[in-house]
Tab-separated table of C-alpha atoms in Angstrom:
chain	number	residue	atom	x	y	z
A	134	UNK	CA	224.977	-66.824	18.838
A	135	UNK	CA	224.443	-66.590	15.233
A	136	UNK	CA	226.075	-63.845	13.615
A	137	UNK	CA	224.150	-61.805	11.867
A	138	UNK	CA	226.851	-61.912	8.235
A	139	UNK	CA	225.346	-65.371	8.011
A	140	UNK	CA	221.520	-65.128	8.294
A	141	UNK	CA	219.721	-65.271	4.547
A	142	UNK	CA	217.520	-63.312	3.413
A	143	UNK	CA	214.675	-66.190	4.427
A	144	UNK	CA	215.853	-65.940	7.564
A	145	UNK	CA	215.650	-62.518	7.871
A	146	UNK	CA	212.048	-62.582	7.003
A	147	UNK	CA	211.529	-65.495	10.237
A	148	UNK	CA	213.107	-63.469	12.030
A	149	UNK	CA	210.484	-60.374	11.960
A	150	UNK	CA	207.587	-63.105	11.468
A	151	UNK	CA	208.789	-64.198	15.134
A	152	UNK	CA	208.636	-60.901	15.963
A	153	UNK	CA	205.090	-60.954	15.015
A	154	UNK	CA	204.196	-63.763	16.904
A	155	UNK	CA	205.908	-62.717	19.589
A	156	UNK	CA	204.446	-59.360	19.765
A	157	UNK	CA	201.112	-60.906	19.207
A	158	UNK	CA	201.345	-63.283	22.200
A	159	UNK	CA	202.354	-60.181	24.417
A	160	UNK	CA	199.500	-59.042	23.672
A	161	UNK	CA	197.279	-61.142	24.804
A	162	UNK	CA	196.909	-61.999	28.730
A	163	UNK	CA	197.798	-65.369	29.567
A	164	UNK	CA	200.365	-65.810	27.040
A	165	UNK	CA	203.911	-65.355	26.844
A	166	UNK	CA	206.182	-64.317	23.685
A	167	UNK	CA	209.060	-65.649	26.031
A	168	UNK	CA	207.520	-68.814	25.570
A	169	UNK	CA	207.750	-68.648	21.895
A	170	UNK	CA	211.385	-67.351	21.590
A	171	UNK	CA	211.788	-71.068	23.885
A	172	UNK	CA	210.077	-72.993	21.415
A	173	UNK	CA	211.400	-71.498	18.361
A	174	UNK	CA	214.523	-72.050	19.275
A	175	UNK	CA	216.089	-68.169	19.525
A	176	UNK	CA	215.714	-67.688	23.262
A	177	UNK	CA	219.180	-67.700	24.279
A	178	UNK	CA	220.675	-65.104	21.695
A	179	UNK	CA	217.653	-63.014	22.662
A	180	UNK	CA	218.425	-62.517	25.996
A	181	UNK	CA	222.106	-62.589	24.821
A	182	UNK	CA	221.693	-59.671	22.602
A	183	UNK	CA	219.898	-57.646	25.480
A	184	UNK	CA	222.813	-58.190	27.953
A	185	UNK	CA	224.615	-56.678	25.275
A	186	UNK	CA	222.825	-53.123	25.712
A	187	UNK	CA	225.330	-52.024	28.181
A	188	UNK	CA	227.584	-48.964	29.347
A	189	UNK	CA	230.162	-50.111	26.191
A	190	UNK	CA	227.032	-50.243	23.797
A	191	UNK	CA	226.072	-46.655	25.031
A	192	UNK	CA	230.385	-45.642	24.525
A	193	UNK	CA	230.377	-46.503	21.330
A	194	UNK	CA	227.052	-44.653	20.288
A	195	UNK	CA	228.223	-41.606	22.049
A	196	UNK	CA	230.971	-41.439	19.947
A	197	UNK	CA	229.007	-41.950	16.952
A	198	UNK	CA	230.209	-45.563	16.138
A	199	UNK	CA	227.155	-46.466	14.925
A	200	UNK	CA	227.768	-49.383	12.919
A	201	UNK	CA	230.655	-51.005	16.021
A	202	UNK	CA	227.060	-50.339	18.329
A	203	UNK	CA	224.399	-52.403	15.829
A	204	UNK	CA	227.485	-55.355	15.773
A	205	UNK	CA	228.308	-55.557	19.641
A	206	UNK	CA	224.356	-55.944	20.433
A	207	UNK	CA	223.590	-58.484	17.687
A	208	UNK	CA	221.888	-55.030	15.618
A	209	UNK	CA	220.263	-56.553	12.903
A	210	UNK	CA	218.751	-59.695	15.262
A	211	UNK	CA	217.415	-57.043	17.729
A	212	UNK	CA	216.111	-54.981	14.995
A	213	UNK	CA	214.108	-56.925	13.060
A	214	UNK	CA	212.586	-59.138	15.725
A	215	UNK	CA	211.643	-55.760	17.181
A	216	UNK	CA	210.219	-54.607	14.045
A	217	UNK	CA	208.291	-58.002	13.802
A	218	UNK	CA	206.755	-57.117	17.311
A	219	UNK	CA	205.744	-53.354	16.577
A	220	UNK	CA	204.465	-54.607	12.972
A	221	UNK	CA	202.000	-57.018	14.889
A	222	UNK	CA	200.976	-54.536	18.239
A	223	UNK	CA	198.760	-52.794	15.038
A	224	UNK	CA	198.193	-55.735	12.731
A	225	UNK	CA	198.364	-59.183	14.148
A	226	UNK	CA	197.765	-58.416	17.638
A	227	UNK	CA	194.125	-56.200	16.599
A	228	UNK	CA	192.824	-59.005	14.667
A	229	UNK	CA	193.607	-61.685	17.845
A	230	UNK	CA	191.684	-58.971	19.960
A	231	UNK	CA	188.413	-59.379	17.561
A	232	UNK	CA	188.620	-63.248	17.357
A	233	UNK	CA	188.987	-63.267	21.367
A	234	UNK	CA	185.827	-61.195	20.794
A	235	UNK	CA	184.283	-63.053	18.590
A	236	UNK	CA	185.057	-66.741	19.430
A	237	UNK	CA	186.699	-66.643	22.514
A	238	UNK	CA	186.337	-70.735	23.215
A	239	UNK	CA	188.023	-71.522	20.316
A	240	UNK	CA	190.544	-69.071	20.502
A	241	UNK	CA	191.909	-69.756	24.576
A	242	UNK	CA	191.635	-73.594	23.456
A	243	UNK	CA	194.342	-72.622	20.632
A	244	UNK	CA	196.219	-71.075	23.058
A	245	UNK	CA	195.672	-73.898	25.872
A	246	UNK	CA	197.053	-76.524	23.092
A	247	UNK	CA	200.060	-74.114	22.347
A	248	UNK	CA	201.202	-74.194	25.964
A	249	UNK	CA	200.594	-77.788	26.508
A	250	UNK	CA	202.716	-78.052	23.507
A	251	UNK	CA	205.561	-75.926	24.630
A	252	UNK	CA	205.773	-77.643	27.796
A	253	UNK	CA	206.480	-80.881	25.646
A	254	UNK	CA	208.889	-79.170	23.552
A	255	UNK	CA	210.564	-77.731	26.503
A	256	UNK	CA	210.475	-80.704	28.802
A	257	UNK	CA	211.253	-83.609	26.333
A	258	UNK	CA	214.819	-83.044	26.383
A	259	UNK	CA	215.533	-82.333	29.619
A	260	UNK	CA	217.156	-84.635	31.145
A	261	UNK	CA	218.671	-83.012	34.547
A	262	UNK	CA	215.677	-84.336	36.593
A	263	UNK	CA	217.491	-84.260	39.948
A	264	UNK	CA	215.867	-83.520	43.004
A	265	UNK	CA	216.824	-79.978	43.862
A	266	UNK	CA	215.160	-79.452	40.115
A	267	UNK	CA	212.121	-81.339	40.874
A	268	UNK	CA	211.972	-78.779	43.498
A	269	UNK	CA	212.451	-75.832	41.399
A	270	UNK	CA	209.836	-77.568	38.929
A	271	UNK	CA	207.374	-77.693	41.610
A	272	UNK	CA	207.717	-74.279	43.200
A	273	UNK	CA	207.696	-72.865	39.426
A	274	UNK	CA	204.364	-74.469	39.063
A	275	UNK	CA	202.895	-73.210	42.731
A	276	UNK	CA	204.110	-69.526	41.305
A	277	UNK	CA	202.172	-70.002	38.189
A	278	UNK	CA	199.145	-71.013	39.539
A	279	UNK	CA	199.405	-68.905	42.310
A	280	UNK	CA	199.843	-65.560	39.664
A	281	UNK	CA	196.420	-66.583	38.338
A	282	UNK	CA	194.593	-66.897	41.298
A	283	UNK	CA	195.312	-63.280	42.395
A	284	UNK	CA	192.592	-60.687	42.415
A	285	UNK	CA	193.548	-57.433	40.777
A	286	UNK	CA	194.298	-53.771	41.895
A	287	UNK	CA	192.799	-50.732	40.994
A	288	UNK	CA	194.111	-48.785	38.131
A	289	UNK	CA	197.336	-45.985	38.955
A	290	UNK	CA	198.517	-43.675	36.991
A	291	UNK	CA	201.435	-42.830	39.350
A	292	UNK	CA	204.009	-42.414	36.810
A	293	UNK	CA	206.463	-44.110	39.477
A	294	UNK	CA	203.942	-46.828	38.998
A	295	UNK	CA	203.296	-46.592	35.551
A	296	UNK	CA	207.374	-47.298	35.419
A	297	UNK	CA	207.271	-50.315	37.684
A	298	UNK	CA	204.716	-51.576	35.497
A	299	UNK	CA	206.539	-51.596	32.506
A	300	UNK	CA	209.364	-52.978	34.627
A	301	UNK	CA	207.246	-56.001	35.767
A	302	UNK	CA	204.755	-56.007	32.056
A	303	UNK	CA	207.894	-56.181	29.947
A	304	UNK	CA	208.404	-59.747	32.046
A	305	UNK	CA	206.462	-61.779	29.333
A	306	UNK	CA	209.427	-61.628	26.286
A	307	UNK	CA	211.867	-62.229	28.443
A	308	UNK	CA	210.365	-64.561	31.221
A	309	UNK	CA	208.754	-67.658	28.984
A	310	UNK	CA	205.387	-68.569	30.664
A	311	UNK	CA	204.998	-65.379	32.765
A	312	UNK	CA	201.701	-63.391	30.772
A	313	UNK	CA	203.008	-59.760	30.923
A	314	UNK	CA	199.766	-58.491	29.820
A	315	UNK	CA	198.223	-60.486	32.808
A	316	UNK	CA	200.361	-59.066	35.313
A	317	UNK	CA	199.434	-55.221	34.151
A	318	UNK	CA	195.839	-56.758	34.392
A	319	UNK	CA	196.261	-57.850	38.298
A	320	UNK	CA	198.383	-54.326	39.144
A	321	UNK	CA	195.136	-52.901	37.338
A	322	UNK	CA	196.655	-50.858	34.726
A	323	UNK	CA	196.064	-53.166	31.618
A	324	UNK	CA	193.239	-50.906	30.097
A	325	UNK	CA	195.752	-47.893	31.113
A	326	UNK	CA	198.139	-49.087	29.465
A	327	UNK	CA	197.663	-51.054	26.073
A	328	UNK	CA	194.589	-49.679	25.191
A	329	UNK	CA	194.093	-45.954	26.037
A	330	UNK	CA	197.818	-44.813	25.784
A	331	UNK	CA	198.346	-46.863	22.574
A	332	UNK	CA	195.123	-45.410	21.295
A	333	UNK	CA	196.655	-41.572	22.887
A	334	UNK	CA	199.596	-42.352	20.771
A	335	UNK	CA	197.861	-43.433	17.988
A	336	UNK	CA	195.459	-40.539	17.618
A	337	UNK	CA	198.183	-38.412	18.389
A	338	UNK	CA	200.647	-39.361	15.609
A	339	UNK	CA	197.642	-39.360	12.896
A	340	UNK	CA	196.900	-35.453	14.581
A	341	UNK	CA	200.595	-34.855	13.598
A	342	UNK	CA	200.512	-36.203	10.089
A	343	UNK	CA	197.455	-34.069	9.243
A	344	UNK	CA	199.391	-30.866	11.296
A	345	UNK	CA	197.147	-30.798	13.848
A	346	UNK	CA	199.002	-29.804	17.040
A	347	UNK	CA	195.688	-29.108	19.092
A	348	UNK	CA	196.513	-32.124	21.113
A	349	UNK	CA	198.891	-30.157	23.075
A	350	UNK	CA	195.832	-28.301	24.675
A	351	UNK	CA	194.090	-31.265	26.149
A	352	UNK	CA	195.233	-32.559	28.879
A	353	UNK	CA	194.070	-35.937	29.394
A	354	UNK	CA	195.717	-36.813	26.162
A	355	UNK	CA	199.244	-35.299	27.585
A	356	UNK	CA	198.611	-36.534	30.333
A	357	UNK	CA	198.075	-40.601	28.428
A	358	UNK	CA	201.576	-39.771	26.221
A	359	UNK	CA	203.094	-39.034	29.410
A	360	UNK	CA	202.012	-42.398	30.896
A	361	UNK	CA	203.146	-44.365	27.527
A	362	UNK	CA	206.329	-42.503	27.681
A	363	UNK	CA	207.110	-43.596	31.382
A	364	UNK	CA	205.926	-46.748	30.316
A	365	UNK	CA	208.074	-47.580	27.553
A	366	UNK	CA	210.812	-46.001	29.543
A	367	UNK	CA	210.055	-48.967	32.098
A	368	UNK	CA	210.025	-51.455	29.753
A	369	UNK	CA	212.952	-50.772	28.259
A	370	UNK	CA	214.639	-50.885	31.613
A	371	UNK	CA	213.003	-54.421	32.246
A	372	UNK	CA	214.793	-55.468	29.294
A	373	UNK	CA	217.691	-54.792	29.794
A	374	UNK	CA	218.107	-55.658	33.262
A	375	UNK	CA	215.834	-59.184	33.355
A	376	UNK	CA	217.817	-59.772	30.348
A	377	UNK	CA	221.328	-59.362	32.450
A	378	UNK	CA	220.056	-61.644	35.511
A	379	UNK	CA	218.515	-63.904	32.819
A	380	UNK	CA	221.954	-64.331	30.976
A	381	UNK	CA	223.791	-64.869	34.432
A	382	UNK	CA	221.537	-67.442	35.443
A	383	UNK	CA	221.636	-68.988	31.964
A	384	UNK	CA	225.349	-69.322	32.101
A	385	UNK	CA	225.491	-70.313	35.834
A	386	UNK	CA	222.281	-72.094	36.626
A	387	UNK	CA	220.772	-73.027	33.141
A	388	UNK	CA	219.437	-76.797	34.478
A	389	UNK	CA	217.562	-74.770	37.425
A	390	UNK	CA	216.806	-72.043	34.730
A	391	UNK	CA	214.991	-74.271	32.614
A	392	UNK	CA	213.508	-76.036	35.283
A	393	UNK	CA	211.114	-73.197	36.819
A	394	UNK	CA	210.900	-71.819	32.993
A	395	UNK	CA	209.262	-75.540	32.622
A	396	UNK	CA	207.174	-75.276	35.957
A	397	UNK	CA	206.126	-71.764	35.495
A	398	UNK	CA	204.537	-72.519	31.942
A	399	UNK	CA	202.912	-75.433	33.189
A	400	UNK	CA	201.608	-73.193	36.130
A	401	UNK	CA	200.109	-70.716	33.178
A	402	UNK	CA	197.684	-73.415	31.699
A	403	UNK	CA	195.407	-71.987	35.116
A	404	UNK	CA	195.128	-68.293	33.153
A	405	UNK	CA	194.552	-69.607	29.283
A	406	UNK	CA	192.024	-71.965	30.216
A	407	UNK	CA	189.411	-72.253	27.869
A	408	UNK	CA	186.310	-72.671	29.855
A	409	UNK	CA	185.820	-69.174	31.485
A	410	UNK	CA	183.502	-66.515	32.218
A	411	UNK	CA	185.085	-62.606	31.804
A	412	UNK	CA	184.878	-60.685	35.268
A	413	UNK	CA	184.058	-57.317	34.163
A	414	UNK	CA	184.470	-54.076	36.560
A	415	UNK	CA	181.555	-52.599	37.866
A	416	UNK	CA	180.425	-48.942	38.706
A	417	UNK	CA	178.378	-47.995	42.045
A	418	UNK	CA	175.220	-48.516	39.870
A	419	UNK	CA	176.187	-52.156	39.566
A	420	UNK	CA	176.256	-52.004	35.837
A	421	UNK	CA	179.425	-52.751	33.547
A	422	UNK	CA	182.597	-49.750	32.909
A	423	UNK	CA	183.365	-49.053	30.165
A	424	UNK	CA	186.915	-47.465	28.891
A	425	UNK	CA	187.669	-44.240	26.778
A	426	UNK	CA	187.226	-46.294	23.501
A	427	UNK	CA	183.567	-48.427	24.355
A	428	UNK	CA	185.420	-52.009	26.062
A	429	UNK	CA	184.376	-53.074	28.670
A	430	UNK	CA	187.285	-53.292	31.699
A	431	UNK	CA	188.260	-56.756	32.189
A	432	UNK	CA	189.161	-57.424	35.623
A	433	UNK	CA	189.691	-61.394	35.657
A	434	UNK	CA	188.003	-64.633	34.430
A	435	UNK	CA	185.744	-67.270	36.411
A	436	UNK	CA	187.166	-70.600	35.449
A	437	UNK	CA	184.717	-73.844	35.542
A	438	UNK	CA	185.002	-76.750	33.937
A	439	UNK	CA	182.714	-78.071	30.852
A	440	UNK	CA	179.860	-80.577	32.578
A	441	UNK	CA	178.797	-81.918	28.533
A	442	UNK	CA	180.648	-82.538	25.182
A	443	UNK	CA	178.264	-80.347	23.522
A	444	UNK	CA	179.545	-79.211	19.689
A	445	UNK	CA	181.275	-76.066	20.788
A	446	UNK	CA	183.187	-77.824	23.529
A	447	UNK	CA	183.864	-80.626	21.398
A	448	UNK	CA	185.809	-78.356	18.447
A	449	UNK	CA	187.101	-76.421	21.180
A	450	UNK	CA	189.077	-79.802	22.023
A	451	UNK	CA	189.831	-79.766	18.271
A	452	UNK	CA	191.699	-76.701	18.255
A	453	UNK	CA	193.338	-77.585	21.659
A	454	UNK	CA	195.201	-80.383	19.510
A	455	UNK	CA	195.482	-77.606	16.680
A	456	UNK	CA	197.569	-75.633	19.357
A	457	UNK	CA	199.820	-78.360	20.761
A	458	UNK	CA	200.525	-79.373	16.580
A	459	UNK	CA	201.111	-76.067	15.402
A	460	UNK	CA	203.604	-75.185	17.984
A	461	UNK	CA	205.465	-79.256	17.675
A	462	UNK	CA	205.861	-78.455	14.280
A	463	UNK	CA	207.299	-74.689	15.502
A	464	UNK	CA	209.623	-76.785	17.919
A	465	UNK	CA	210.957	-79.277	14.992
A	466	UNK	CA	211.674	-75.496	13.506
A	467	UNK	CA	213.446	-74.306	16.198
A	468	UNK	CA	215.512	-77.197	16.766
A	469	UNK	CA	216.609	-77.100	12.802
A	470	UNK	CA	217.237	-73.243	13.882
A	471	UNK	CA	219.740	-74.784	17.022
A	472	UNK	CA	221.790	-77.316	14.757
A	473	UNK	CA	222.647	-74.945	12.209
């Protein structure tokens, strides 16, 4: 693990500009910011640094050893890849929402070309290709697929639920090819969520900074901070304890490791593939619903494949190659990142 005494100020800076990507790929369902912690080439001390947030991390904050805390879980690492991440959830992440909006062919064949390149980057140098592997490759694959093909639930706001869903949605930083966003999508809490608690907690901080407190009369907005507050509770938990099995099977198992991290990316190319239709929910009327803020509730895709090489489908395939170069050129980064 690098330690943090040695990382420049440039490196500081990649640091929270992963973050951003990171946080942006979160975001977005079908893609994993696991996946490009792999690539880059800071995967390991991630999930390192999170097995670090442990009863002896909690000691020495109790007793107000502040600075012996931010050194034993790799501080200044966690910190600004974590600022990188909430930096993007309002920036980076809002403008990849319009362009799925606004060009969504383009932009699922960017991320299509990204995956197909991270399964190169992960794959090419992996050279443990035994059988029991090939078997973990295989049923890594069958899982990915398998995620995809799943219809979703209705939405809960159970706040049990809400904190096995941030248990199971935090999965996608620390699980590289497993969407997080598309698993809140099939337990049906997506919308619930990252779009009307975020926007709860949103409205409700700007409320604060003008010193209006008249939030605390409505319920359905308590009732959404609640919800984000279970939520982030959950994930936090996910974190830390994915991160724990994650680093034991790292240090015990990392040829298997790698090998269903390898087959369950491949598996994901099923959710982010370009050609799709949007499967919205529907009311008893028939017609589209719509959530608290005007979108409509996604509720999966309807996949087909292209039957002409019309212009759109042909740059389309042009950006697919943009995705596989841009993140070969991330992987020559991260394996720069590795030597030193």
């Amino acid at each position: 693990m690098q330690s943090n005494k040695h990382r420049s100020f440039s490196d500081k800076v990649w640091l929270v500009l992963k973050g951003l990507a990171m946080g942006a790929a979160n975001k977005v369902p079908g893609v994993s910011g696991g996946v490009v912690a792999y690539v880059a080439g800071f995967y390991e001390e991630f999930i390192y640094s999170l097995q670090k947030v442990n009863k002896t991390a909690f000691k020495l904050l109790l007793a107000g050893r502040v600075r012996s805390f931010a050194r034993f879980v790799n501080g200044r690492f966690l910190f600004l890849l974590i600022l990188g991440m909430i930096i993007s959830y309002f920036s980076v992440s809002k403008l990849l929402d319009v362009a799925i909006d606004l060009f969504p062919l383009y932009v699922w064949s960017a991320f299509f070309g990204m995956i197909i390149g991270s399964v190169y980057i992960i794959a090419k140098d992996f050279n443990e290709w035994t059988r029991s592997n090939l078997i973990i490759l295989c049923l890594g694959i069958v899982a990915g697929i398998g995620i995809s093909l799943l219809k979703p639930a209705t939405q809960n706001d159970n706040l049990i639920f809400v904190f096995f869903c941030g248990i199971i949605g935090v999965s996608g930083m620390t699980l590289p090819g497993l969407s997080g966003s598309f698993i809140l999508i099939l337990l049906g809490n997506y919308v619930l969520l990252l779009v009307d608690s975020v926007n709860a907690l949103f409205d409700t901080i700007a409320d604060i900074l003008h010193g209006d407190f008249s939030f605390i009369n409505n319920p359905f907005r308590v009732r959404l901070l609640k919800v984000m507050a279970v939520f982030t509770l959950g994930s936090a938990t996910g974190l830390v304890t994915l991160s724990n099995f994650l680093a034991y099977l790292l240090k015990r198992y990392k040829n298997q490791t790698n090998a269903a991290i390898i087959g369950f990316i491949t598996g994901s190319l099923g959710v982010v593939w370009p050609w799709k239709k949007p499967i919205f929910e529907l009311n008893s009327l028939g017609t589209i619903k719509y959530d608290r803020v005007g979108d409509p509730i996604l509720m999966n895709y309807n996949r087909f494949i292209p039957t002409h090489l019309s212009t759109e489908n042909l740059i389309a395939i042009l950006f697919i190659f943009i995705g596989i170069i841009s993140v070969v050129a991330l992987g020559k980064y991260g394996e720069n990142t590795r030597r030193q």
